[in-house]
PDB file of C-alpha atoms and ligand atoms in Angstrom:
ATOM      1  CA  MET A   1      16.414 -20.261  15.718  1.00  0.00           C
ATOM      2  CA  ILE A   2      13.382 -22.488  15.510  1.00  0.00           C
ATOM      3  CA  VAL A   3       9.912 -21.798  16.839  1.00  0.00           C
ATOM      4  CA  PHE A   4       7.540 -24.467  18.106  1.00  0.00           C
ATOM      5  CA  ASP A   5       3.879 -24.204  18.955  1.00  0.00           C
ATOM      6  CA  LEU A   6       3.678 -25.795  22.364  1.00  0.00           C
ATOM      7  CA  SER A   7       0.867 -26.713  24.686  1.00  0.00           C
ATOM      8  CA  CYS A   8       0.888 -27.731  28.334  1.00  0.00           C
ATOM      9  CA  ASP A   9      -1.199 -30.448  30.014  1.00  0.00           C
ATOM     10  CA  SER A  10      -3.817 -27.798  30.827  1.00  0.00           C
ATOM     11  CA  GLY A  11      -4.176 -26.985  27.145  1.00  0.00           C
ATOM     12  CA  HIS A  12      -2.481 -23.583  27.216  1.00  0.00           C
ATOM     13  CA  ARG A  13      -0.838 -22.827  23.914  1.00  0.00           C
ATOM     14  CA  PHE A  14       2.325 -20.816  23.570  1.00  0.00           C
ATOM     15  CA  GLU A  15       5.356 -20.418  21.357  1.00  0.00           C
ATOM     16  CA  GLY A  16       8.801 -21.580  22.349  1.00  0.00           C
ATOM     17  CA  TRP A  17      11.984 -20.413  20.672  1.00  0.00           C
ATOM     18  CA  PHE A  18      14.947 -22.762  20.584  1.00  0.00           C
ATOM     19  CA  GLY A  19      18.367 -22.889  18.974  1.00  0.00           C
ATOM     20  CA  SER A  20      17.502 -26.220  17.350  1.00  0.00           C
ATOM     21  CA  SER A  21      15.189 -29.191  17.614  1.00  0.00           C
ATOM     22  CA  GLU A  22      17.775 -30.955  19.837  1.00  0.00           C
ATOM     23  CA  ASP A  23      17.894 -27.869  22.028  1.00  0.00           C
ATOM     24  CA  TYR A  24      14.133 -28.173  22.584  1.00  0.00           C
ATOM     25  CA  THR A  25      14.391 -31.910  23.364  1.00  0.00           C
ATOM     26  CA  GLY A  26      17.237 -31.310  25.835  1.00  0.00           C
ATOM     27  CA  GLN A  27      15.578 -28.396  27.612  1.00  0.00           C
ATOM     28  CA  ARG A  28      12.291 -30.265  27.829  1.00  0.00           C
ATOM     29  CA  ALA A  29      13.998 -33.388  29.240  1.00  0.00           C
ATOM     30  CA  ARG A  30      15.551 -31.230  31.992  1.00  0.00           C
ATOM     31  CA  GLY A  31      12.158 -29.642  32.752  1.00  0.00           C
ATOM     32  CA  LEU A  32      13.323 -26.240  31.537  1.00  0.00           C
ATOM     33  CA  VAL A  33      10.419 -25.723  29.170  1.00  0.00           C
ATOM     34  CA  SER A  34       7.375 -24.602  31.106  1.00  0.00           C
ATOM     35  CA  CYS A  35       4.016 -23.023  30.374  1.00  0.00           C
ATOM     36  CA  PRO A  36       4.107 -19.237  30.825  1.00  0.00           C
ATOM     37  CA  GLN A  37       0.520 -19.307  32.094  1.00  0.00           C
ATOM     38  CA  CYS A  38       0.550 -22.078  34.697  1.00  0.00           C
ATOM     39  CA  GLY A  39       4.213 -23.061  34.985  1.00  0.00           C
ATOM     40  CA  SER A  40       3.567 -26.696  34.089  1.00  0.00           C
ATOM     41  CA  ALA A  41       6.601 -28.476  32.659  1.00  0.00           C
ATOM     42  CA  ALA A  42       4.377 -31.137  31.046  1.00  0.00           C
ATOM     43  CA  VAL A  43       4.745 -29.557  27.652  1.00  0.00           C
ATOM     44  CA  GLU A  44       4.210 -31.081  24.231  1.00  0.00           C
ATOM     45  CA  LYS A  45       4.448 -29.763  20.717  1.00  0.00           C
ATOM     46  CA  ALA A  46       0.986 -28.599  19.733  1.00  0.00           C
ATOM     47  CA  PRO A  47      -0.523 -30.124  16.612  1.00  0.00           C
ATOM     48  CA  MET A  48       0.000 -27.850  13.638  1.00  0.00           C
ATOM     49  CA  ALA A  49      -2.946 -26.217  11.906  1.00  0.00           C
ATOM     50  CA  PRO A  50      -3.740 -27.919   8.595  1.00  0.00           C
ATOM     51  CA  ALA A  51      -1.826 -26.226   5.797  1.00  0.00           C
ATOM     52  CA  VAL A  52      -4.471 -26.885   3.158  1.00  0.00           C
ATOM     53  CA  PRO A  53      -7.891 -25.499   4.009  1.00  0.00           C
ATOM     54  CA  ARG A  54     -10.708 -27.877   3.237  1.00  0.00           C
ATOM     55  CA  LYS A  55     -13.474 -26.683   0.971  1.00  0.00           C
ATOM     56  CA  GLY A  56     -16.552 -25.584   2.856  1.00  0.00           C
ATOM     57  CA  ASN A  57     -14.487 -25.129   5.966  1.00  0.00           C
ATOM     58  CA  ARG A  58     -12.105 -22.536   4.659  1.00  0.00           C
ATOM     59  CA  GLN A  59     -10.054 -20.833   7.292  1.00  0.00           C
ATOM     60  CA  GLN A  60      -9.146 -17.248   6.725  1.00  0.00           C
ATOM     61  CA  ALA A  61      -5.686 -17.168   5.201  1.00  0.00           C
ATOM     62  CA  PRO A  62      -3.314 -14.895   7.050  1.00  0.00           C
ATOM     63  CA  VAL A  63      -3.130 -11.611   5.207  1.00  0.00           C
ATOM     64  CA  PRO A  64       0.284  -9.982   5.297  1.00  0.00           C
ATOM     65  CA  MET A  65       0.546  -6.265   5.810  1.00  0.00           C
ATOM     66  CA  PRO A  66       0.376  -4.400   2.508  1.00  0.00           C
ATOM     67  CA  ALA A  67       3.735  -3.728   0.949  1.00  0.00           C
ATOM     68  CA  LYS A  68       5.046  -0.253   1.495  1.00  0.00           C
ATOM     69  CA  GLN A  69       4.656   2.225  -1.305  1.00  0.00           C
ATOM     70  CA  PRO A  70       7.929   3.515  -2.706  1.00  0.00           C
ATOM     71  CA  MET A  71       7.952   7.312  -2.653  1.00  0.00           C
ATOM     72  CA  ALA A  72      10.157  10.092  -3.988  1.00  0.00           C
ATOM     73  CA  ARG A  73      10.239  13.714  -2.870  1.00  0.00           C
ATOM     74  CA  GLY A  74       9.011  16.362  -5.248  1.00  0.00           C
ATOM     75  CA  PRO A  75       6.917  16.160  -8.410  1.00  0.00           C
ATOM     76  CA  MET A  76       7.166  13.071 -10.582  1.00  0.00           C
ATOM     77  CA  PRO A  77      10.032  13.405 -13.075  1.00  0.00           C
ATOM     78  CA  PRO A  78       8.520  14.219 -16.531  1.00  0.00           C
ATOM     79  CA  GLU A  79      10.181  11.245 -18.241  1.00  0.00           C
ATOM     80  CA  VAL A  80       8.601   8.916 -15.665  1.00  0.00           C
ATOM     81  CA  ALA A  81       5.187  10.561 -16.094  1.00  0.00           C
ATOM     82  CA  GLU A  82       5.505  10.194 -19.860  1.00  0.00           C
ATOM     83  CA  ALA A  83       6.562   6.537 -19.628  1.00  0.00           C
ATOM     84  CA  LEU A  84       3.649   5.821 -17.284  1.00  0.00           C
ATOM     85  CA  GLY A  85       1.270   7.459 -19.761  1.00  0.00           C
ATOM     86  CA  LYS A  86       2.576   5.163 -22.512  1.00  0.00           C
ATOM     87  CA  LEU A  87       2.298   2.167 -20.222  1.00  0.00           C
ATOM     88  CA  ALA A  88      -1.302   3.044 -19.365  1.00  0.00           C
ATOM     89  CA  GLU A  89      -2.036   3.357 -23.083  1.00  0.00           C
ATOM     90  CA  ALA A  90      -0.369  -0.004 -23.725  1.00  0.00           C
ATOM     91  CA  GLN A  91      -2.538  -1.599 -21.062  1.00  0.00           C
ATOM     92  CA  THR A  92      -5.678  -0.112 -22.607  1.00  0.00           C
ATOM     93  CA  ASN A  93      -4.648  -1.441 -26.043  1.00  0.00           C
ATOM     94  CA  ALA A  94      -3.804  -4.859 -24.636  1.00  0.00           C
ATOM     95  CA  LEU A  95      -7.241  -5.109 -23.016  1.00  0.00           C
ATOM     96  CA  ARG A  96      -9.181  -3.908 -26.076  1.00  0.00           C
ATOM     97  CA  ASP A  97     -10.242  -7.446 -27.041  1.00  0.00           C
ATOM     98  CA  SER A  98     -10.425  -8.658 -23.482  1.00  0.00           C
ATOM     99  CA  LYS A  99     -13.756  -9.124 -21.756  1.00  0.00           C
ATOM    100  CA  TRP A 100     -14.370  -7.437 -18.406  1.00  0.00           C
ATOM    101  CA  VAL A 101     -15.741  -9.979 -15.955  1.00  0.00           C
ATOM    102  CA  GLY A 102     -15.560  -7.890 -12.800  1.00  0.00           C
ATOM    103  CA  ASP A 103     -15.680  -9.785  -9.514  1.00  0.00           C
ATOM    104  CA  SER A 104     -16.092 -13.177 -11.173  1.00  0.00           C
ATOM    105  CA  PHE A 105     -12.510 -13.011 -12.454  1.00  0.00           C
ATOM    106  CA  ALA A 106     -11.110 -15.633 -10.060  1.00  0.00           C
ATOM    107  CA  GLU A 107     -14.040 -17.989 -10.625  1.00  0.00           C
ATOM    108  CA  GLN A 108     -13.900 -17.716 -14.432  1.00  0.00           C
ATOM    109  CA  THR A 109     -10.116 -17.929 -14.620  1.00  0.00           C
ATOM    110  CA  ARG A 110     -10.237 -21.074 -12.515  1.00  0.00           C
ATOM    111  CA  ALA A 111     -13.006 -22.589 -14.689  1.00  0.00           C
ATOM    112  CA  MET A 112     -10.903 -21.984 -17.821  1.00  0.00           C
ATOM    113  CA  HIS A 113      -7.811 -23.417 -16.213  1.00  0.00           C
ATOM    114  CA  TYR A 114      -9.623 -26.638 -15.380  1.00  0.00           C
ATOM    115  CA  GLY A 115     -11.344 -26.756 -18.786  1.00  0.00           C
ATOM    116  CA  GLU A 116     -14.804 -26.207 -17.334  1.00  0.00           C
ATOM    117  CA  ARG A 117     -15.514 -23.446 -19.816  1.00  0.00           C
ATOM    118  CA  ASP A 118     -14.187 -22.154 -23.132  1.00  0.00           C
ATOM    119  CA  SER A 119     -11.026 -20.168 -22.964  1.00  0.00           C
ATOM    120  CA  GLU A 120     -11.146 -16.470 -23.748  1.00  0.00           C
ATOM    121  CA  THR A 121      -9.246 -13.362 -22.841  1.00  0.00           C
ATOM    122  CA  ILE A 122     -10.722 -11.803 -19.748  1.00  0.00           C
ATOM    123  CA  HIS A 123      -9.810  -9.291 -17.122  1.00  0.00           C
ATOM    124  CA  GLY A 124     -11.539  -8.298 -13.963  1.00  0.00           C
ATOM    125  CA  GLN A 125     -10.777  -7.798 -10.344  1.00  0.00           C
ATOM    126  CA  ALA A 126      -9.762 -10.138  -7.566  1.00  0.00           C
ATOM    127  CA  SER A 127      -9.230  -9.737  -3.868  1.00  0.00           C
ATOM    128  CA  PHE A 128      -5.822 -10.408  -2.427  1.00  0.00           C
ATOM    129  CA  GLU A 129      -7.082 -13.762  -1.081  1.00  0.00           C
ATOM    130  CA  GLU A 130      -8.484 -14.779  -4.488  1.00  0.00           C
ATOM    131  CA  ALA A 131      -5.271 -13.803  -6.284  1.00  0.00           C
ATOM    132  CA  LYS A 132      -3.221 -15.692  -3.726  1.00  0.00           C
ATOM    133  CA  ALA A 133      -5.396 -18.805  -4.131  1.00  0.00           C
ATOM    134  CA  LEU A 134      -5.052 -18.682  -7.942  1.00  0.00           C
ATOM    135  CA  PHE A 135      -1.316 -18.298  -7.607  1.00  0.00           C
ATOM    136  CA  GLU A 136      -1.121 -21.241  -5.198  1.00  0.00           C
ATOM    137  CA  GLU A 137      -3.116 -23.404  -7.615  1.00  0.00           C
ATOM    138  CA  GLY A 138      -0.558 -22.601 -10.311  1.00  0.00           C
ATOM    139  CA  ILE A 139      -3.072 -20.659 -12.400  1.00  0.00           C
ATOM    140  CA  PRO A 140      -1.247 -17.914 -14.298  1.00  0.00           C
ATOM    141  CA  VAL A 141      -2.621 -14.460 -13.517  1.00  0.00           C
ATOM    142  CA  ALA A 142      -0.883 -11.121 -13.344  1.00  0.00           C
ATOM    143  CA  PRO A 143      -1.852  -7.929 -11.590  1.00  0.00           C
ATOM    144  CA  LEU A 144      -2.470  -5.050 -13.982  1.00  0.00           C
ATOM    145  CA  PRO A 145      -0.308  -2.023 -13.254  1.00  0.00           C
ATOM    146  CA  PHE A 146      -3.170   0.441 -13.704  1.00  0.00           C
ATOM    147  CA  PRO A 147      -6.724   0.463 -12.425  1.00  0.00           C
ATOM    148  CA  VAL A 148      -9.347  -0.521 -14.984  1.00  0.00           C
ATOM    149  CA  ALA A 149     -12.760   1.105 -15.061  1.00  0.00           C
ATOM    150  CA  PRO A 150     -15.576  -1.437 -15.489  1.00  0.00           C
ATOM    151  CA  PRO A 151     -17.282  -0.876 -18.894  1.00  0.00           C
ATOM    152  CA  ASP A 152     -20.554   0.377 -17.379  1.00  0.00           C
ATOM    153  CA  GLU A 153     -18.620   3.135 -15.632  1.00  0.00           C
ATOM    154  CA  LEU A 154     -17.089   4.305 -18.901  1.00  0.00           C
ATOM    155  CA  ASN A 155     -18.664   7.148 -20.792  1.00  0.00           C
TER     156      ASN A 155
HETATM  157 ZN1   ZN B 201      -0.400 -24.128  31.138  1.00  0.00          ZN
END
């Protein structure tokens, strides 16, 4: 199946599902593709939205639904709880010499990647959109498995 964004001569936009591109061409030629709003058969493929948002005119990227959380019935098995404790400890150790940069993580990571500032080990927090943008720019970042308390919240 293939989906096309279509628009009629009155500017109504709608989606059309076809078996193939040839299928669309054939159905359209026989006047079988019509606007669900006004019935017009003068239908064209609608121009696609630009894939790369321009700076200063950034369109909101579509945010997928959050992934489902895997669950198990009953209390957490002790060996899993113990392994998680060790993992949390490992994360803490790994971040000991890392600088917390909070919400400026994406900005600072990007600046380092493009050589606009000196490289250092940092960690912070990023929104889903920021993380996605970094990933799309090919900037290596990894989500931390455990939440990190900002230093000023530590006692
Ligand atoms: Zn229409």
